[in-house]
Short mmCIF file of C-alpha atoms in Angstrom, two decimals:
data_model
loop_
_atom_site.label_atom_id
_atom_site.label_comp_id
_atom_site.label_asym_id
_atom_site.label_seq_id
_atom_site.Cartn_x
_atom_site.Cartn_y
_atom_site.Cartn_z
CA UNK A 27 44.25 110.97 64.47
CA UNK A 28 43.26 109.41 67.84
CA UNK A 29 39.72 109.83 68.22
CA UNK A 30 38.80 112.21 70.62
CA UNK A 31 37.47 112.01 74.16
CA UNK A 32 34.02 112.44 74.86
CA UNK A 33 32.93 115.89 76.62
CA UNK A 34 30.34 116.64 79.22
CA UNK A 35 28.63 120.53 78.65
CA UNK A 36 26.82 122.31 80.81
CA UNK A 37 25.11 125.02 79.73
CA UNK A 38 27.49 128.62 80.87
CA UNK A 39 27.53 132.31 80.47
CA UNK A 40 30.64 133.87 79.81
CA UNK A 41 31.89 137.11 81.55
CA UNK A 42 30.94 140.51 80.08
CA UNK A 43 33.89 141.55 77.75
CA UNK A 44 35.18 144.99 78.75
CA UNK A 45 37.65 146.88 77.77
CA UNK A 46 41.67 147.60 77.27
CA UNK A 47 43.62 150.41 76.07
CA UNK A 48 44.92 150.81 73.00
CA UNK A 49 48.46 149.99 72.76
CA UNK A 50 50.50 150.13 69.94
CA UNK A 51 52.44 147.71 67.89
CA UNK A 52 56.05 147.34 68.57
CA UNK A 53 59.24 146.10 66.53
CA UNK A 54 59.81 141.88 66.80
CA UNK A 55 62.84 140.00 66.76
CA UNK A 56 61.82 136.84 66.02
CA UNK A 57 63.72 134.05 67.39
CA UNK A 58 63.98 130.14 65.55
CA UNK A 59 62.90 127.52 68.19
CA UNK A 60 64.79 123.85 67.06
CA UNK A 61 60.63 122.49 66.99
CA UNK A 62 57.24 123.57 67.27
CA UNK A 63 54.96 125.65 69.99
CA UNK A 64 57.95 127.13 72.85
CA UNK A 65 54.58 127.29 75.01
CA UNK A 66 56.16 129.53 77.67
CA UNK A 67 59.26 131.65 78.28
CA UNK A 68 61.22 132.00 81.79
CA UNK A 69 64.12 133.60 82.22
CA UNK A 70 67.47 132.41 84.94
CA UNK A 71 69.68 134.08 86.86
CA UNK A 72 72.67 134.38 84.16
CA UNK A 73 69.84 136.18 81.82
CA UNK A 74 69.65 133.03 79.84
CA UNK A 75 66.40 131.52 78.55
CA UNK A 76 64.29 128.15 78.98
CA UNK A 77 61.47 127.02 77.15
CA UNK A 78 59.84 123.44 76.33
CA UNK A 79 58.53 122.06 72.67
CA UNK A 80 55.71 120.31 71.98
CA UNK A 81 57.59 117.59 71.24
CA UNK A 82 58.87 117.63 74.57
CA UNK A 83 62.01 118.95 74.48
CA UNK A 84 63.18 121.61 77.17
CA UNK A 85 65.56 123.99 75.06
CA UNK A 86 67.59 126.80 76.74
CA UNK A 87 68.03 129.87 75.03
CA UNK A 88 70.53 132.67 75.31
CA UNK A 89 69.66 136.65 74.88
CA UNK A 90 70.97 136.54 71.41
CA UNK A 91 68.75 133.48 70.45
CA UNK A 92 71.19 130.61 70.10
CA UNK A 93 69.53 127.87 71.40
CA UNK A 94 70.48 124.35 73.15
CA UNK A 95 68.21 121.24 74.03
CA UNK A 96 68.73 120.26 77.38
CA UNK A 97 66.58 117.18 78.11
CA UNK A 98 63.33 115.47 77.13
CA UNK A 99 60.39 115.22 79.54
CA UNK A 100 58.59 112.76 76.69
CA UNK A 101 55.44 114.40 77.77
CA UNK A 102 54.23 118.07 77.23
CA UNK A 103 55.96 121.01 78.38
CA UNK A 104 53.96 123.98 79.43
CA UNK A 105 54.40 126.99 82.22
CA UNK A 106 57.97 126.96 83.60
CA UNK A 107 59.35 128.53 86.43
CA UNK A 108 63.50 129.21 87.91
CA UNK A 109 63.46 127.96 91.32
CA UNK A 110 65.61 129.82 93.92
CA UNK A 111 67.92 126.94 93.70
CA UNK A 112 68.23 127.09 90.04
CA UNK A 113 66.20 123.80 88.72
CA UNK A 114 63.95 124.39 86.11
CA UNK A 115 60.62 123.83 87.61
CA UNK A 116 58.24 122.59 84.90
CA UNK A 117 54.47 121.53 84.61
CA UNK A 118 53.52 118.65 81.95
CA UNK A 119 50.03 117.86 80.76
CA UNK A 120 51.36 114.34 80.92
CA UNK A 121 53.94 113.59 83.42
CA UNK A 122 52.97 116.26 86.33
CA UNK A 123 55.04 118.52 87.87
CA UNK A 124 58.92 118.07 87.31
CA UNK A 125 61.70 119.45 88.03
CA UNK A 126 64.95 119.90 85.80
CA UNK A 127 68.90 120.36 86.97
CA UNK A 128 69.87 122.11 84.63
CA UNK A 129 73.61 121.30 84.46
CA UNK A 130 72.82 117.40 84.35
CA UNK A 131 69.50 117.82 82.32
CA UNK A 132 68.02 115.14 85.22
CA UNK A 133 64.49 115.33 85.09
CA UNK A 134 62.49 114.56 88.61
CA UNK A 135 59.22 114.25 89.27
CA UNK A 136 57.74 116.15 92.33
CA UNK A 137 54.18 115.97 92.10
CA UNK A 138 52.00 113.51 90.00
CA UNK A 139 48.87 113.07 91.29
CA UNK A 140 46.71 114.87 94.27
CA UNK A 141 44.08 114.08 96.47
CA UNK A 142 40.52 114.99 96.04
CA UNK A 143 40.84 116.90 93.16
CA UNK A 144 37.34 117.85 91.54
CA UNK A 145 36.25 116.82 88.62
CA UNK A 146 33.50 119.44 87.83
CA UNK A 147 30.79 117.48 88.50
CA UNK A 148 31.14 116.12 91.86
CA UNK A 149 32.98 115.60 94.73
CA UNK A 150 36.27 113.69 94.77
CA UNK A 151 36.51 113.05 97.84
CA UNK A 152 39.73 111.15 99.13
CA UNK A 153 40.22 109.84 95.52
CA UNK A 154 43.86 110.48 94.56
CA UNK A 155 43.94 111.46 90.79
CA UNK A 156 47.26 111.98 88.12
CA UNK A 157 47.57 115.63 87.28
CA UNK A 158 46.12 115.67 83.89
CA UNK A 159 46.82 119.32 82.77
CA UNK A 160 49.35 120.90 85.02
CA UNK A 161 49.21 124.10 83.66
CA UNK A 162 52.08 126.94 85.35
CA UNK A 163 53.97 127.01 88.14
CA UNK A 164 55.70 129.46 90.63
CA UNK A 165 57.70 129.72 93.76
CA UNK A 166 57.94 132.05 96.74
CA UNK A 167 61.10 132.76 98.33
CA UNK A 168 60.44 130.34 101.34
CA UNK A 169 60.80 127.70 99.09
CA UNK A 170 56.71 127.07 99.07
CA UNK A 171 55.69 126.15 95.34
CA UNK A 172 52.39 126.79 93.79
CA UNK A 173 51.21 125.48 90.40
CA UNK A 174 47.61 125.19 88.50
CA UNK A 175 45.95 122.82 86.94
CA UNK A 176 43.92 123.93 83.80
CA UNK A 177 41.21 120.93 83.93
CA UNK A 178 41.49 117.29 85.53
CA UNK A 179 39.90 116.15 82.83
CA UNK A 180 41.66 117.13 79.60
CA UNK A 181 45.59 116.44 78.61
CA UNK A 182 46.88 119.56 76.53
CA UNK A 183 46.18 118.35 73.29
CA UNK A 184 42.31 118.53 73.61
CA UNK A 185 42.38 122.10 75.36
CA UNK A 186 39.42 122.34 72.92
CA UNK A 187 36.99 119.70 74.92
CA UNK A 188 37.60 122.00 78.42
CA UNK A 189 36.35 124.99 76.60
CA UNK A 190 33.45 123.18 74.52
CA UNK A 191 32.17 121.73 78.30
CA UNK A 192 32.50 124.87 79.97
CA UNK A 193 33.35 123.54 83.79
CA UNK A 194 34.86 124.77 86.30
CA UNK A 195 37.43 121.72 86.53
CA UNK A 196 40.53 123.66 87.69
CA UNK A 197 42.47 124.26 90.40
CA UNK A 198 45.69 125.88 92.15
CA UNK A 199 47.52 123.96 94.57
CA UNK A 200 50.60 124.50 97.16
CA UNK A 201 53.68 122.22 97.26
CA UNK A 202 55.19 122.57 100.90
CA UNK A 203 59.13 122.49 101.33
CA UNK A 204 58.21 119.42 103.09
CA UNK A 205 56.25 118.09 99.95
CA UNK A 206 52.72 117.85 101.34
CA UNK A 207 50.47 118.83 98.48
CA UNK A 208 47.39 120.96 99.28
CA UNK A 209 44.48 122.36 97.39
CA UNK A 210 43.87 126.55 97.71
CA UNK A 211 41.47 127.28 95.16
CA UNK A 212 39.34 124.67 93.07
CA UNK A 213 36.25 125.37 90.34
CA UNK A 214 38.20 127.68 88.03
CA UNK A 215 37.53 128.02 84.78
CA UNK A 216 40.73 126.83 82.90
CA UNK A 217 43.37 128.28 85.56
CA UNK A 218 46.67 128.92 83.87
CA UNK A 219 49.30 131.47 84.41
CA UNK A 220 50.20 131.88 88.06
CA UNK A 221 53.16 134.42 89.76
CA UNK A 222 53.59 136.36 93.51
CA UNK A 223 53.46 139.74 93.46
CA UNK A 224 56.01 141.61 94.24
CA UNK A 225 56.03 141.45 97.80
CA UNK A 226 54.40 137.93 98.41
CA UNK A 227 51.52 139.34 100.06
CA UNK A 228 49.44 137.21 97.53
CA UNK A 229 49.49 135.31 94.16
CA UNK A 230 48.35 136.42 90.90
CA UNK A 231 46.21 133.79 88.80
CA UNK A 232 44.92 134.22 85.60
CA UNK A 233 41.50 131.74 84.23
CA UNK A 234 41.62 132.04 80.36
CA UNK A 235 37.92 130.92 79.96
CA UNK A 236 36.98 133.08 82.48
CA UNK A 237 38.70 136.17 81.02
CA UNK A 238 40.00 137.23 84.71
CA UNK A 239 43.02 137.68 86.77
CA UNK A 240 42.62 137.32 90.67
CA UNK A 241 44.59 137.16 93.50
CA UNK A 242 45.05 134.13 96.15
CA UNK A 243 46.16 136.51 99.10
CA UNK A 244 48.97 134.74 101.15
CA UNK A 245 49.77 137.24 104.09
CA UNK A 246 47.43 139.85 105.78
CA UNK A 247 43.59 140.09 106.92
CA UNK A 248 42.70 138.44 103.91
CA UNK A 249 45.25 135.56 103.57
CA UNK A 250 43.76 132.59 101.92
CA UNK A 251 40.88 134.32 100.38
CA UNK A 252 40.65 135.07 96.90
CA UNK A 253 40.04 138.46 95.38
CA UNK A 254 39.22 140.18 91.84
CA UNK A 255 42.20 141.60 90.08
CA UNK A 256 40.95 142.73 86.51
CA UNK A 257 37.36 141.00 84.96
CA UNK A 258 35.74 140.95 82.33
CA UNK A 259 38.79 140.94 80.01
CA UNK A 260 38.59 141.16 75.98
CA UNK A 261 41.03 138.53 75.19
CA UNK A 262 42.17 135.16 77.24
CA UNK A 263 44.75 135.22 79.57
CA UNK A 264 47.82 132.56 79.35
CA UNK A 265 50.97 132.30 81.34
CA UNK A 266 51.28 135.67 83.45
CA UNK A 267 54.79 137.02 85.07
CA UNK A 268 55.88 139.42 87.57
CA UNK A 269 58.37 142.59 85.80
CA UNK A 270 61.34 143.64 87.62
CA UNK A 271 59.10 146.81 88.68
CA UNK A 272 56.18 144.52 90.02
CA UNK A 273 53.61 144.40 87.12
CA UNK A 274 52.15 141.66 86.00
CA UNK A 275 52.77 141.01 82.68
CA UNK A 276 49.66 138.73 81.02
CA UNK A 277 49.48 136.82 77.39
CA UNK A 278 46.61 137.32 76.10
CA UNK A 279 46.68 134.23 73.95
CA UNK A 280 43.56 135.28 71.85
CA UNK A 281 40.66 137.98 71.55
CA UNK A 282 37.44 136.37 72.84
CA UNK A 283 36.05 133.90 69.86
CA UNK A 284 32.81 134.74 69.32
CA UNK A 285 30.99 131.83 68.06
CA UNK A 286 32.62 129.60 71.27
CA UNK A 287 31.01 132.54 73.54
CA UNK A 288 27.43 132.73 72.03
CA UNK A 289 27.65 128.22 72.21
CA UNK A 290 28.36 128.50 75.80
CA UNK A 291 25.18 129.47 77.12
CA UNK A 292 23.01 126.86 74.46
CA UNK A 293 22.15 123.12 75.11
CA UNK A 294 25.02 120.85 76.06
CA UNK A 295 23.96 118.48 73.13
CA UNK A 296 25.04 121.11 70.45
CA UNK A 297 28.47 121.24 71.64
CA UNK A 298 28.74 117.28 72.14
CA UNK A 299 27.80 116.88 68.32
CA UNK A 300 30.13 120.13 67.56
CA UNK A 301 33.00 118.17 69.15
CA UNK A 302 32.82 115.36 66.91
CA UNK A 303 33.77 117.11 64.04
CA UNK A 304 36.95 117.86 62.49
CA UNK A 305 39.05 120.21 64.69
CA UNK A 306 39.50 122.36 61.15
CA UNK A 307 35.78 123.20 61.85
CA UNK A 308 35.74 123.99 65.34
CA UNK A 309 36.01 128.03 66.60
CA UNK A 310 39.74 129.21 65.61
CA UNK A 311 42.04 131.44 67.54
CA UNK A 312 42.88 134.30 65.59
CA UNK A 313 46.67 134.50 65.66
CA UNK A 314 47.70 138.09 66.81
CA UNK A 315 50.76 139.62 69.37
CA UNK A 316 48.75 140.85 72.84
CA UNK A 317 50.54 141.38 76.08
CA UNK A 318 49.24 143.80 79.14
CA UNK A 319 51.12 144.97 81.68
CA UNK A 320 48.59 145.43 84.70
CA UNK A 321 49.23 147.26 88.24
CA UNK A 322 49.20 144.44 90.87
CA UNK A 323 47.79 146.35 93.46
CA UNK A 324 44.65 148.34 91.43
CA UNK A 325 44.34 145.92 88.55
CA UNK A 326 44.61 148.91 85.90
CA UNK A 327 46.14 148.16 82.64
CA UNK A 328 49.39 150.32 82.64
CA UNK A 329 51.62 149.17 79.37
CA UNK A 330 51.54 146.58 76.67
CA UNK A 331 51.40 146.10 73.10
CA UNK A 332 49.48 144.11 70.18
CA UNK A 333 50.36 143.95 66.36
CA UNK A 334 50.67 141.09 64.19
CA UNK A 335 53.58 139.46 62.74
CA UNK A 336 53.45 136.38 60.00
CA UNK A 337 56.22 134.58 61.51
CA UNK A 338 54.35 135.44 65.46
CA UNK A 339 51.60 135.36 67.58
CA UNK A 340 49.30 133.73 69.74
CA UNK A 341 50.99 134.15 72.64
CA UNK A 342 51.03 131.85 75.72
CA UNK A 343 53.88 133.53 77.59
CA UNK A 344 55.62 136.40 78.56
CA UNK A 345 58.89 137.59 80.69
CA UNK A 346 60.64 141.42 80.85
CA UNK A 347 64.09 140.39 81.52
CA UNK A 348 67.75 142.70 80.23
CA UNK A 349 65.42 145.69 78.82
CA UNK A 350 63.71 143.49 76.67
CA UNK A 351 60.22 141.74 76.38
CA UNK A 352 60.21 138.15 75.46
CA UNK A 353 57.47 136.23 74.13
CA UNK A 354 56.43 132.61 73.52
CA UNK A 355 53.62 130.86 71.59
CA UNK A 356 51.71 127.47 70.63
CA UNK A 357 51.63 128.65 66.76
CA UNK A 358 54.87 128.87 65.51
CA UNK A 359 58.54 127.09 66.05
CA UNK A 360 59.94 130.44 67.78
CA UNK A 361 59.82 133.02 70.69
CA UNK A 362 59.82 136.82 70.05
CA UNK A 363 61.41 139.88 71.56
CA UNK A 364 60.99 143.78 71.45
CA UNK A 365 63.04 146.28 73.21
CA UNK A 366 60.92 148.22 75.93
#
């Protein structure tokens, strides 16, 4: 194995952990992926599927799970989006954001590096940086794209180090039709999923270290402010997604770990000498199936489910599309469904 990068703690306090209701298990249908960890699920405008391996491979999948590999990005593959115009808009911890024709299976890139991106210790001033963890991505129906970046300072594969140092090092970021690239929100704490509500009044971003969804309000008194959604959350948000009725459908990718919470708030040097061990003895994510549904404008939890499956869980993603509920994952070579 490569040997791993070094990490830089601070010392942090996680969020209170609150509370969810209870919601009850629900029927899978478990659908083969042709490789491992289908890290998100978006859905097209023909009802068919798209999805991206860790290999890098961007499959496409119809309702009734046959599935077809489509191109390579050679990087990556994380949160996906269907532009208006029907590419395949897709953010990779190694190559940036690209986008994807999906009749050709041409990859381009649109963004790979910003300016002045933080690096959660200091300024960055007019340094221009490669994305290193572009994280989910989203467009609004003037064409106006918005994406996250999970941490500047980690590629996917050590996800780990960005928890163990416990900085804010992410951000959320605007691509203009015109392809000027702009910073909205910077200092989160592992941003990830990212969707408009309903009405594009504002966007909904989740941070899964910092157990929260919030809103980056685009229109109105309060437009380019940023506002609490639902805190305090008992499990980590992932890829997020807005339902054909306007919730906002959230992964919940894990229940909070509790030895990486009590870590958090000790000296830096314990984690640095934690990282160097073997990953098999670093805090585990306890695989399980966890998806909320929460009300966009009050931030109440309004419909989900959680179970566990052996051949599922550990979801990263989640789209309602057709009556059905689809599901993806880091753990296992396949994406799930259940009937709503």
């Amino acid at each position: 194995m490569p040997r791993k990068p070094p990490i830089d703690p601070v010392r942090w306090t996680p969020p209170p952990v609150g509370a969810l209701p209870d919601f009850p298990p629900a029927e899978l249908t478990i659908v083969p992926t042709p490789g491992d960890g289908p890290e998100d699920v978006v859905v097209d405008a023909s009802g068919q599927l798209w999805t991206g391996l860790v290999d890098g491979r961007i499959v496409r999948v119809t309702p009734d799970g046959a599935t077809t590999v489509v191109a390579d990005t050679g990087g990556r593959p994380l949160g996906m989006h269907v532009a208006r115009d029907g590419r395949v808009l897709i953010c990779d911890s190694h190559r940036g954001l690209l986008a994807l024709d999906p009749t050709t299976g041409t990859l381009t890139t649109l963004v790979e590096s910003v300016n002045g991106r933080p690096d959660g210790r200091s300024s960055a001033g007019s340094v221009r940086r490669p994305l290193t963890f572009c994280s989910n991505v989203t467009e609004t129906s003037d064409g106006t794209i918005y994406f996250t970046e999970s941490t500047s300072r980690f590629h996917f594969e050590y996800y780990q180090g960005a928890i163990m140092e416990a900085r804010g090092a992410g951000s959320l970021f605007r691509l203009a039709p015109d392809g000027t690239v702009t910073t909205l929100v910077e200092g989160l704490y592992f941003a990830n999923g990212v969707t408009p509500t309903a009405d594009e009044s504002a966007l909904v971003f989740a941070e899964t270290q910092g157990r929260r969804l919030s809103k980056y309000w685009l229109s109105g008194p309060a437009a380019g402010t940023v506002t609490p959604l639902a805190e305090h959350l008992p499990g980590m948000p992932d890829n997020i997604s807005t339902a054909p009725d306007g919730r906002i459908w959230v992964a919940l990718v894990s229940p909070i770990i509790p030895a990486a919470e009590r870590l958090a708030p000790l000296s830096p040097v314990l984690r640095k000498v934690l990282w160097r061990l073997p990953d098999a003895l670093l805090p585990k994510i306890k695989p399980e199936v966890w998806v909320v549904a929460f009300d966009a404008e009050s931030g109440a939890a309004v419909a989900g489910i959680r179970t566990q499956n052996p051949a599922f869980g550990t979801v990263t993603g989640v789209v309602e599309t057709g009556g059905k509920l689809w599901m993806s994952t880091i753990a296992f070579p396949a994406l799930a469904n259940t009937q709503l």
